[in-house]
XYZ file of C-alpha atoms in Angstrom:
558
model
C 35.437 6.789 -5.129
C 33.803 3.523 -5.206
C 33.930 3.004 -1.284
C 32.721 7.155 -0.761
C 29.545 5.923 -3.498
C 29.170 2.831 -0.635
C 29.574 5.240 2.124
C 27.047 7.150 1.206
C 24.122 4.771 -0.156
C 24.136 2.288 2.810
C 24.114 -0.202 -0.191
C 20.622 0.806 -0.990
C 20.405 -0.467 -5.125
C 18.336 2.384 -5.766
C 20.391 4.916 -3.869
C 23.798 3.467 -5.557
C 22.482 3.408 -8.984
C 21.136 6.981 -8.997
C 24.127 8.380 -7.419
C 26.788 6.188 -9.941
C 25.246 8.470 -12.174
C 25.361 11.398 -10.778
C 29.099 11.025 -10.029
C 29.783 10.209 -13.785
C 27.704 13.127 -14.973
C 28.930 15.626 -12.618
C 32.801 13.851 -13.204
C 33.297 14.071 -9.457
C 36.689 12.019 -9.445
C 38.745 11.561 -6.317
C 42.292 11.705 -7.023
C 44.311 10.189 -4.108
C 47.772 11.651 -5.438
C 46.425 15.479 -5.280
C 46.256 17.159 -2.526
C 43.400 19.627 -3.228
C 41.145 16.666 -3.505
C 42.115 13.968 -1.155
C 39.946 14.248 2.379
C 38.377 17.464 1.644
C 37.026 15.941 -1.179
C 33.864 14.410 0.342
C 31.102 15.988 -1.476
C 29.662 12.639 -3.595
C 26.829 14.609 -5.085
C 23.021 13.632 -4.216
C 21.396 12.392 -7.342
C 18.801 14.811 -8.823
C 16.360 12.056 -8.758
C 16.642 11.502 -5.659
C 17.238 15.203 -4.240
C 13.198 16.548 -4.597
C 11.863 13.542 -2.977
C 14.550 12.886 0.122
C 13.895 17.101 0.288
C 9.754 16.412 0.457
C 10.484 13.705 3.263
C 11.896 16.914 5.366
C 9.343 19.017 4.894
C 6.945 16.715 6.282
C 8.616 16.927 9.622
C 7.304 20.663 10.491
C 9.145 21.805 12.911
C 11.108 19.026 13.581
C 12.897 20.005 10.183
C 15.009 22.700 11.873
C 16.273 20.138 14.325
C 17.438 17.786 11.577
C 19.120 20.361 9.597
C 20.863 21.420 12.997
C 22.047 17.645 13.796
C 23.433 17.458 9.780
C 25.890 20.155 10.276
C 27.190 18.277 13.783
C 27.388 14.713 11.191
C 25.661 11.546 10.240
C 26.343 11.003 13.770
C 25.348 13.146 16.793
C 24.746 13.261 20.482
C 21.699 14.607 22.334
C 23.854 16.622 24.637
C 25.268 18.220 21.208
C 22.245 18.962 19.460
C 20.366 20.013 22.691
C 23.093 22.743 22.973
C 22.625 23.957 19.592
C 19.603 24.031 19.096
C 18.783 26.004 22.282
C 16.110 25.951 24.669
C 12.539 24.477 22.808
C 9.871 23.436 24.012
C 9.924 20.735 21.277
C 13.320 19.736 21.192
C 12.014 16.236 22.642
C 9.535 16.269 20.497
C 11.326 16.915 17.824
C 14.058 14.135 18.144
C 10.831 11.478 18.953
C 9.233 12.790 15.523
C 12.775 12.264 13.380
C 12.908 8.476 14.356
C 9.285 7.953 14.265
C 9.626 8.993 10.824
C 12.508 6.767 10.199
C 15.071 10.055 9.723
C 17.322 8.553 11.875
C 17.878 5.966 14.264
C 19.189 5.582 18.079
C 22.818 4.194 17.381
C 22.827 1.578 20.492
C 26.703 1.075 19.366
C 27.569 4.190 21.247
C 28.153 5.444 24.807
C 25.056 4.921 26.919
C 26.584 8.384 28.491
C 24.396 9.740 26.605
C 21.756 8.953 23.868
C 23.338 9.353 20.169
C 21.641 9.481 17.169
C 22.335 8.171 13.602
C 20.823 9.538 10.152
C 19.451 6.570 8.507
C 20.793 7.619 5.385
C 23.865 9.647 4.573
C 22.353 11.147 1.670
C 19.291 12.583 3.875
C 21.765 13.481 5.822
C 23.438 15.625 3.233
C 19.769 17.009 1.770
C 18.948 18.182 5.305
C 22.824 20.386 5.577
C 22.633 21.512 1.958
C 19.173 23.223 2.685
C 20.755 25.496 5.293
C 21.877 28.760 4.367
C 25.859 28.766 3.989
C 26.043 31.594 6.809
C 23.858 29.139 8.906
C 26.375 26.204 8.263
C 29.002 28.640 9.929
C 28.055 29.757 12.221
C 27.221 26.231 13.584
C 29.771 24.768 12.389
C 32.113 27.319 14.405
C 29.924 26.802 17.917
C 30.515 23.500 17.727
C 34.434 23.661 17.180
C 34.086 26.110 20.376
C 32.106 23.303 22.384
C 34.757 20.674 21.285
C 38.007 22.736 21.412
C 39.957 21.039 23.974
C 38.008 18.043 24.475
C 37.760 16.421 20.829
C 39.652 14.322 18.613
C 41.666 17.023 16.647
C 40.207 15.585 13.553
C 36.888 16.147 14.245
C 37.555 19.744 15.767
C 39.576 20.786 12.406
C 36.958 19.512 10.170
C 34.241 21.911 11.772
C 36.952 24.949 12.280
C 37.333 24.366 8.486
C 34.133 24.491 7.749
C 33.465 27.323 10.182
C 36.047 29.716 7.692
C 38.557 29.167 10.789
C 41.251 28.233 8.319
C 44.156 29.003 10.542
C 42.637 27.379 13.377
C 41.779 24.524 10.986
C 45.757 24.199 10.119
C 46.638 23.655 14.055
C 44.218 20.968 14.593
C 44.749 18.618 11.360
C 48.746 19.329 12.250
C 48.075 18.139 15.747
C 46.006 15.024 14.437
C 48.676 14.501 12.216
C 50.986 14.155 14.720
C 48.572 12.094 17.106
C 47.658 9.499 14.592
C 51.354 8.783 13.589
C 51.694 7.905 17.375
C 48.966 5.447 17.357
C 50.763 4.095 13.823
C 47.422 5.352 11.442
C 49.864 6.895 9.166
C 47.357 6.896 6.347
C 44.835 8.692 8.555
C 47.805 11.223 9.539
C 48.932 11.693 6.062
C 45.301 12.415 4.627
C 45.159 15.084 8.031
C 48.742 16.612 6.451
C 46.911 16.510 2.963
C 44.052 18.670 4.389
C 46.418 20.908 6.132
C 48.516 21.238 2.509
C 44.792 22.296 0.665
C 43.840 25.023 3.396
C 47.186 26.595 3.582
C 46.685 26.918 -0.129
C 43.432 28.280 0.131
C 45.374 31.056 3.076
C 48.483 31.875 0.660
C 45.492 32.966 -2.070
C 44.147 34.970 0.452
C 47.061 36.778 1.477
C 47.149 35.465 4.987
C 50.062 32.896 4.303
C 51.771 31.837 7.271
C 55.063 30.241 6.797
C 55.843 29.069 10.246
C 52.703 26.915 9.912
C 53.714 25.916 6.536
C 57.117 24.912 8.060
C 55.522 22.609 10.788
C 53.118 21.128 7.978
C 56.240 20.410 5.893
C 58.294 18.574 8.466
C 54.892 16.701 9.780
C 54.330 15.491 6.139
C 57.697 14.180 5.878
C 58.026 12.649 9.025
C 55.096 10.662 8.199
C 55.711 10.385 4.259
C 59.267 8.735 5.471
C 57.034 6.111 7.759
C 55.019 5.402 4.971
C 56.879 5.283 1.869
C 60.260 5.474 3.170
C 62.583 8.352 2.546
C 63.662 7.607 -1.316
C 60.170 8.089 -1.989
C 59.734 11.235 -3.887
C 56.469 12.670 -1.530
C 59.183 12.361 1.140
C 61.736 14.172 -0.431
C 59.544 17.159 -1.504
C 58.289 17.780 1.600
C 61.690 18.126 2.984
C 62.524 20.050 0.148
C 60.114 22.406 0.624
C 60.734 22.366 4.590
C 64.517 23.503 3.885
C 63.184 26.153 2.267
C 60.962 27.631 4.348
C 63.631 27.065 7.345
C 65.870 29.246 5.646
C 63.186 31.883 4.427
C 62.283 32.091 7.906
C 66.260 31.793 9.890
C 64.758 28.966 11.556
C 67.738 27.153 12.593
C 66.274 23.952 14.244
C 63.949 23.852 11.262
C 67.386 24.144 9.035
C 68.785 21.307 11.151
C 65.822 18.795 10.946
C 65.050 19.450 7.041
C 68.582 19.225 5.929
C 69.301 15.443 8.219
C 65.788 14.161 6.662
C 67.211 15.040 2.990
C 70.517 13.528 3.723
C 69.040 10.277 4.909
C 66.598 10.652 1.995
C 69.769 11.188 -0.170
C 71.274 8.270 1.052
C 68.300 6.113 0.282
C 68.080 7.833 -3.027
C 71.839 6.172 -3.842
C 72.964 10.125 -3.859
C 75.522 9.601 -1.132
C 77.543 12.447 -2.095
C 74.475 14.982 -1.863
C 73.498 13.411 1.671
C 77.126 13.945 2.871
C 76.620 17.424 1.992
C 73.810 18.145 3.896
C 75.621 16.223 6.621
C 78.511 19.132 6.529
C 75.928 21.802 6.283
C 74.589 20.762 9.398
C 77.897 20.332 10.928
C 79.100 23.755 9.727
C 75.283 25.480 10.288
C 74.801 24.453 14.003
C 76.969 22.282 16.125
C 77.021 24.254 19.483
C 73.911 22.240 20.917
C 73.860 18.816 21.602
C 71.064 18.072 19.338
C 72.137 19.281 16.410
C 75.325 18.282 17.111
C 73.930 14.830 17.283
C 72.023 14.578 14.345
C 74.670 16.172 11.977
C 76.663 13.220 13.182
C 73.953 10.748 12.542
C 73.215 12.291 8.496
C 77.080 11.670 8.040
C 76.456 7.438 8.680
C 75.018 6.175 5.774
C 75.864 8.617 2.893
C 79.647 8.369 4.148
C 78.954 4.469 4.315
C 77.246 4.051 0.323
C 80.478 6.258 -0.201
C 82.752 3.798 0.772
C 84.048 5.765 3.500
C 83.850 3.115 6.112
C 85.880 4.616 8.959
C 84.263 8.514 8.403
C 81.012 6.494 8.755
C 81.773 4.636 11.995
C 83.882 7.747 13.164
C 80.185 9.436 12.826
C 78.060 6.588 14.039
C 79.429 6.481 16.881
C 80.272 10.788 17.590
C 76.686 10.958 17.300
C 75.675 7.752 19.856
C 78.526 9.239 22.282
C 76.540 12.694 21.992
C 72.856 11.015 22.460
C 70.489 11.738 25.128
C 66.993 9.971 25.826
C 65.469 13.681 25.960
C 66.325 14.137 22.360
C 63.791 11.595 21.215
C 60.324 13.579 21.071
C 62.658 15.924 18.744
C 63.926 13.211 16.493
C 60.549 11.635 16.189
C 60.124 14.460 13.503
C 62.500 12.763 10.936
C 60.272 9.891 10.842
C 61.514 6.500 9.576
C 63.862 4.022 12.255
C 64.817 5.664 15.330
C 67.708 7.572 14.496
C 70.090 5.905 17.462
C 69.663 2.760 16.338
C 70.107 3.718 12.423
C 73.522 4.864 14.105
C 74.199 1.252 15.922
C 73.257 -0.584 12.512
C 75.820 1.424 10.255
C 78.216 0.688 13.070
C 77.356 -2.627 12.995
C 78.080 -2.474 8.770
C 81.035 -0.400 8.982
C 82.491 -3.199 11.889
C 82.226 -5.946 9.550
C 83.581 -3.960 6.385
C 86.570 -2.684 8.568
C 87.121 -6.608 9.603
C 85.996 -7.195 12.808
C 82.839 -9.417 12.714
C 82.525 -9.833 16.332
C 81.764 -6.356 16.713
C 80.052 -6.019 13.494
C 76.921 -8.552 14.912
C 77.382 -7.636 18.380
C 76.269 -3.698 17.136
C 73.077 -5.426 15.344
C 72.265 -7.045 18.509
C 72.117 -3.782 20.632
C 70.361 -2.414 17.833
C 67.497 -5.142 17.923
C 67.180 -4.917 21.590
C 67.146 -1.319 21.880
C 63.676 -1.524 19.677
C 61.342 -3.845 21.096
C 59.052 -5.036 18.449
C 56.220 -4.198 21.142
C 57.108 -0.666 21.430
C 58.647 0.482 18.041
C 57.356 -2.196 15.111
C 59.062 0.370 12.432
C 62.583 0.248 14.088
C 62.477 -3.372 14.949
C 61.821 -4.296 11.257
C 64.113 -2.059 9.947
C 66.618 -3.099 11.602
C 65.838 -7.016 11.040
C 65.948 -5.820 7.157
C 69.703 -4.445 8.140
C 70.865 -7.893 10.105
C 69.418 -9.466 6.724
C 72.075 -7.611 4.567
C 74.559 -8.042 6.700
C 74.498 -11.774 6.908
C 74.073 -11.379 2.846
C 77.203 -9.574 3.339
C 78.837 -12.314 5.146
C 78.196 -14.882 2.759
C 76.137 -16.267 5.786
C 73.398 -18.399 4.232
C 71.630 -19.657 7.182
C 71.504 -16.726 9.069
C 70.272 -14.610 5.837
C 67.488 -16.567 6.108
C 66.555 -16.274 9.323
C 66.733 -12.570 9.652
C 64.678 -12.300 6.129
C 61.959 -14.611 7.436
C 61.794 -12.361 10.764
C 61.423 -9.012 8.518
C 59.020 -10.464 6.326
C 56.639 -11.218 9.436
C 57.431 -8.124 11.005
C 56.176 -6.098 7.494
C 53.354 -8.310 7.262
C 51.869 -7.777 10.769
C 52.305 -4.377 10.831
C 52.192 -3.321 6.755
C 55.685 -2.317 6.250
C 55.749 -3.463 2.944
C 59.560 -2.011 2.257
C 60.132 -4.944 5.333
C 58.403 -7.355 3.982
C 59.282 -6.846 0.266
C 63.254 -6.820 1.215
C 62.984 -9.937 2.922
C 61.514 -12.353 0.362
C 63.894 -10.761 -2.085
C 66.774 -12.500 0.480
C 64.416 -15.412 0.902
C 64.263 -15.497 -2.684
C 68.580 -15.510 -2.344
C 68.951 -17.758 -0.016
C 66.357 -20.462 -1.301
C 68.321 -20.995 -4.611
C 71.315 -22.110 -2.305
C 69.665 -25.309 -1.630
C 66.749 -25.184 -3.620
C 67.491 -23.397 -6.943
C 64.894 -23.070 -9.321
C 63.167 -20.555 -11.987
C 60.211 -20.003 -8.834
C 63.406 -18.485 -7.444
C 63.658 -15.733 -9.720
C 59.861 -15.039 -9.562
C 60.035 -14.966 -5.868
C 62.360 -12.329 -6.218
C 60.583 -10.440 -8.685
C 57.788 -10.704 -6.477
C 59.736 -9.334 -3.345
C 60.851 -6.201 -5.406
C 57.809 -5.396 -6.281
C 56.415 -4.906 -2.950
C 59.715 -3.111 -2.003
C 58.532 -0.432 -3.650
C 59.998 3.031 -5.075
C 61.882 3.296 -7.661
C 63.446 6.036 -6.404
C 64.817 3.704 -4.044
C 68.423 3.152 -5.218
C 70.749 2.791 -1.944
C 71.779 -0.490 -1.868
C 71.423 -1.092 -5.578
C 74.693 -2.521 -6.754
C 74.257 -4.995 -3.969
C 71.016 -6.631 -4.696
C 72.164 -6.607 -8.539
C 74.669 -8.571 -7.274
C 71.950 -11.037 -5.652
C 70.271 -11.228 -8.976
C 73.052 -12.370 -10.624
C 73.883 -15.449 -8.027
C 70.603 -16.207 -8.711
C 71.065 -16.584 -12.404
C 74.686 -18.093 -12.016
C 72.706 -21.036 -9.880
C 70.226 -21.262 -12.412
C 72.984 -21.554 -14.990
C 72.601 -18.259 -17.077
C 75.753 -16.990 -17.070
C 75.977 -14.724 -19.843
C 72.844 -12.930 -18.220
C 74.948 -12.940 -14.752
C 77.682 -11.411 -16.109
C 75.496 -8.747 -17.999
C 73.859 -8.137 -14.385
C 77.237 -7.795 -12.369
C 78.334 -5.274 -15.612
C 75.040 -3.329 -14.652
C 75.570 -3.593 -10.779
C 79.442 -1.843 -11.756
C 77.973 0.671 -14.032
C 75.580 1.736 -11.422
C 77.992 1.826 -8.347
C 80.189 4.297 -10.653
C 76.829 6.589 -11.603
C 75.698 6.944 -7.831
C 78.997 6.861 -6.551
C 78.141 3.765 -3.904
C 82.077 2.416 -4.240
C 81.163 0.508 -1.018
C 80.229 -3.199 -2.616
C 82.298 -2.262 -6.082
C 85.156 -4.645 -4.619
C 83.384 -7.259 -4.423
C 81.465 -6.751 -8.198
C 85.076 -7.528 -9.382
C 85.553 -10.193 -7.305
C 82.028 -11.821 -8.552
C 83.276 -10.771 -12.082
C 86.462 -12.985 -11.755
C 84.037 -15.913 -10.276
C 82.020 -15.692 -13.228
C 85.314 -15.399 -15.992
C 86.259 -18.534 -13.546
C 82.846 -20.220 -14.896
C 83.484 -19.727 -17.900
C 86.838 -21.197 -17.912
C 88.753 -17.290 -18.474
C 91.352 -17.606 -16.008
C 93.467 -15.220 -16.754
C 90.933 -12.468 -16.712
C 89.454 -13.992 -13.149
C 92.875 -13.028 -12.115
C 93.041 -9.802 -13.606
C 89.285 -9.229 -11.602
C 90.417 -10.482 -8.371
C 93.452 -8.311 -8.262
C 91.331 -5.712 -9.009
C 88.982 -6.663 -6.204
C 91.986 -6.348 -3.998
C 92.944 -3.243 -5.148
C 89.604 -1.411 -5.043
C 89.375 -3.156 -1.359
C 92.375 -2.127 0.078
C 91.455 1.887 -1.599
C 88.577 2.248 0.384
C 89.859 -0.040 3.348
C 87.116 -2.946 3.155
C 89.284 -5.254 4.775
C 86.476 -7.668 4.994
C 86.397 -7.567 0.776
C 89.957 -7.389 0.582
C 90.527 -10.780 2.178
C 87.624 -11.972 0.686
C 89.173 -11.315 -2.730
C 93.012 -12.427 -1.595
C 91.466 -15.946 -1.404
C 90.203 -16.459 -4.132
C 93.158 -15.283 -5.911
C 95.008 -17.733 -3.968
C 92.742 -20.530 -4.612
C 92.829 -19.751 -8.262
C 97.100 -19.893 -8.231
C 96.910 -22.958 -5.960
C 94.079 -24.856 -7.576
């Protein structure tokens, strides 16, 4: 609200005292986290103080007045070209502009094209005195010839917000859908998700009408997602309830690809919930609704990789993986830009990469994270690129591979910070945090971390979980808390049994037995590591099963 009060004052004291009050008498509030107010909520109100004497500067214009109120429904901004067409022929029209910056109405905006001569009201609150005074019919019925004159040739921004205010609500929908999907190309995913939010409020404003259109509501749905997922990652709940509401309208309306796309987005965002059993299900669903086409066929395969891999299921996960890279084809891409987050190929090479290294063979497990760091160019797809630097991160984590946890974090932390990805970012100083108290340990150690988790983000984040409870509690065994690392590994167990993500719970035994070690409990660091092997050797994490087998051998030898 404060930055729309700037917006519309130029700064002016005056202007942005009178109109602070306004806003707290009329309590205009502008809440980003609903939808019916966010970008269609633009309407700071002009102070009543200020409203009779800003409408007494018009009225001295004569008949230049007409022309201003003509240029306010085109903007604050607005061409000659533009006005000249709406206003029609007039002898005065020259005039008329010559008599609005002689009177210090507005200014020539030298910033612009010199295509053709634009035009800037001086003040955005003049600017909205001179389009309140027209009658609302007027408004439309400009408003609507100018979406005509831009339709085609516009940013689809621009073009929806004067279909929208032209009554063209349907029209309206299929531009701020198409800017949607425009500005997550250029990467302006907050721009794209306010152009989603405005799609949301006017298909609203259609359902109460009775001219509800589910098909549109369906695109909407899976836009919103797709960019929700970039944003906020697909744990977050905005994410998941688009999808949600997607799935439903798929099935309300038989469309199948729509079934497809809405069911793979809620098993990844399963997945990154720590739901892996509920992601594998939409995984067979997909299997089971549609795998005839290549595509579908393909991304069923893909939604199996990481829910089967939290599981524990390390060869269904690779058997997946790689079913579904065997199965890809570049011309699926445009098609599986729609489930936002990492490119969905290389989310396949990564958990090939994991399941490689949990299977036992580390070669492949690092050569996979290789082909899936050069198959994403940081230059062409920033998102991917991090993402998968966060990946190579765990993995070395996993490995026990100090140095090279390091590296990778510091590389994700500068990829999220050049490019905002604060999941990125946040992830890697938690492992910078990890692998700092290997050589440096120190109580800044565990505010580092802190600090990293915080920027990570959503709480409804919980894939992964047992796993970086497990890096809390290294930290505190360094630090010498033991009691507090044993509580955190007993937390880390407990929530690997809730969520059901058995894939790390071998080595939470195995950490268990280190810490009973500590404390000078050998018999029950024995009893943990066999239980280590055990759990291993059920789920076939050969890589945690070895890991395990010596220690207990170290313990009986040492």
């Amino acid at each position: 609200m404060l930055d729309q009060i700037v917006a519309k004052t130029d700064g002016v004291p005056l202007f942005v005292e009178e109109t602070t009050k306004a806003v707290i008498e009329s309590a205009v509030v502008d809440d980003a986290d609903d939808p019916t107010m966010a970008g269609l909520s633009d309407q700071v109100p002009v102070p009543t103080s200020l409203h009779d004497s800003l409408v007494s500067r018009l009225d001295r214009l004569g008949p230049a007045k007409d022309v201003a109120q003509t240029a306010a429904v085109i903007g604050r901004s607005f061409g000659e070209h533009m006005l000249a067409a709406l206003c029609g022929p007039r002898e005065n029209f020259a005039a008329s502009l010559d008599r609005l910056v002689g009177a210090e109405v507005v200014d020539v905006d030298s910033s612009r094209s010199a295509s053709e001569t634009v035009y800037r009201f001086r003040h955005a609150l003049l600017r909205d005195v001179a389009y309140a005074s027209l009658l609302k019919s007027t408004r439309r019925r400009l408003h609507r010839e100018i979406a005509d004159v831009l339709a085609g040739a516009a940013k689809p921004e621009l073009l929806a917000y004067h279909q929208r205010h032209a009554g063209l609500l349907q029209e309206a929908v299929d531009s701020y859908l198409l800017a949607g999907r425009s500005l997550m190309q250029r990467g302006a995913y907050l721009e794209a998700e306010n152009s989603y939010r405005n799609a949301l409020v006017l298909l609203d404003q259609a359902d109460e009408h009775n001219v509800a259109d589910p098909e549109r509501s369906l695109r909407m749905h899976l836009g919103a997602g797709s960019n929700a997922t970039a944003l906020h990652g697909w744990a977050d709940g905005r994410t998941f309830r688009a999808y949600q509401t997607a799935r439903s309208l798929a099935a309300e309306l038989d469309d199948r690809e729509g079934q497809v796309m809405s069911l793979a987005a809620l098993g990844f965002s399963h997945g990154d919930r720590g739901e892996p059993q509920a992601g594998i299900a939409c995984a067979e669903q997909i299997l089971e609704l549609d795998a005839s086409t290549p595509l579908h066929r393909f991304i069923g395969h893909a939604a199996m990789a990481m829910p089967a891999f939290f599981h524990g299921e390390f060869a269904r996960s690779s058997e997946h993986a790689r079913a579904a890279l065997t199965t890809y084809e570049e011309w699926m891409d445009p098609y599986l830009s729609e489930l936002g987050g990492p490119y969905v190929p290389t989310l396949c090479r990564i958990y090939s990469g994991w399941n490689a290294w949990f299977l036992g063979d580390e070669d492949a497990s690092a050569r996979w994270i290789d082909v899936a760091l050069d198959a994403v160019p940081e230059s062409r797809q920033p998102f991917s690129h991090g993402y998968t630097l966060v990946f190579g991160t765990i993995l070395a984590f996993f490995r026990d591979d100090v140095e090279a946890q390091f590296d990778w974090a510091m590389r994700a932390v500068e990829v999220g910070n050049r490019y905002g990805f604060q999941f990125f970012s946040g992830i890697g100083e938690v492992f910078l945090a990890s692998a700092r108290t290997e050589t440096e340990p120190g109580p800044e150690r565990v505010a580092e971390l802190e600090a990293g988790l915080a920027k990570a983000g959503s709480e409804d984040h919980r894939s992964g979980l047992p796993t970086m409870l497990d890096l809390v509690s290294r930290i505190q065994q360094k630090l010498g808390a033991i009691d507090a690392a044993a509580e955190t590994i007993t937390t880390a167990q407990e929530t690997a049994a809730a969520t059901h993500q058995h894939y790390w719970e071998p080595e939470l035994h195995r950490r268990r037995g280190e810490l009973a070690l500590v404390s000078g409990d050998v018999e029950q660091a024995a009893t943990a590591y066999r239980e280590a092997i055990a759990t291993a050797s059920a789920i076939g994490a050969v890589a945690l099963e070895d890991r395990a087998a010596a220690s207990l051998v170290a313990l009986d030898t040492g």
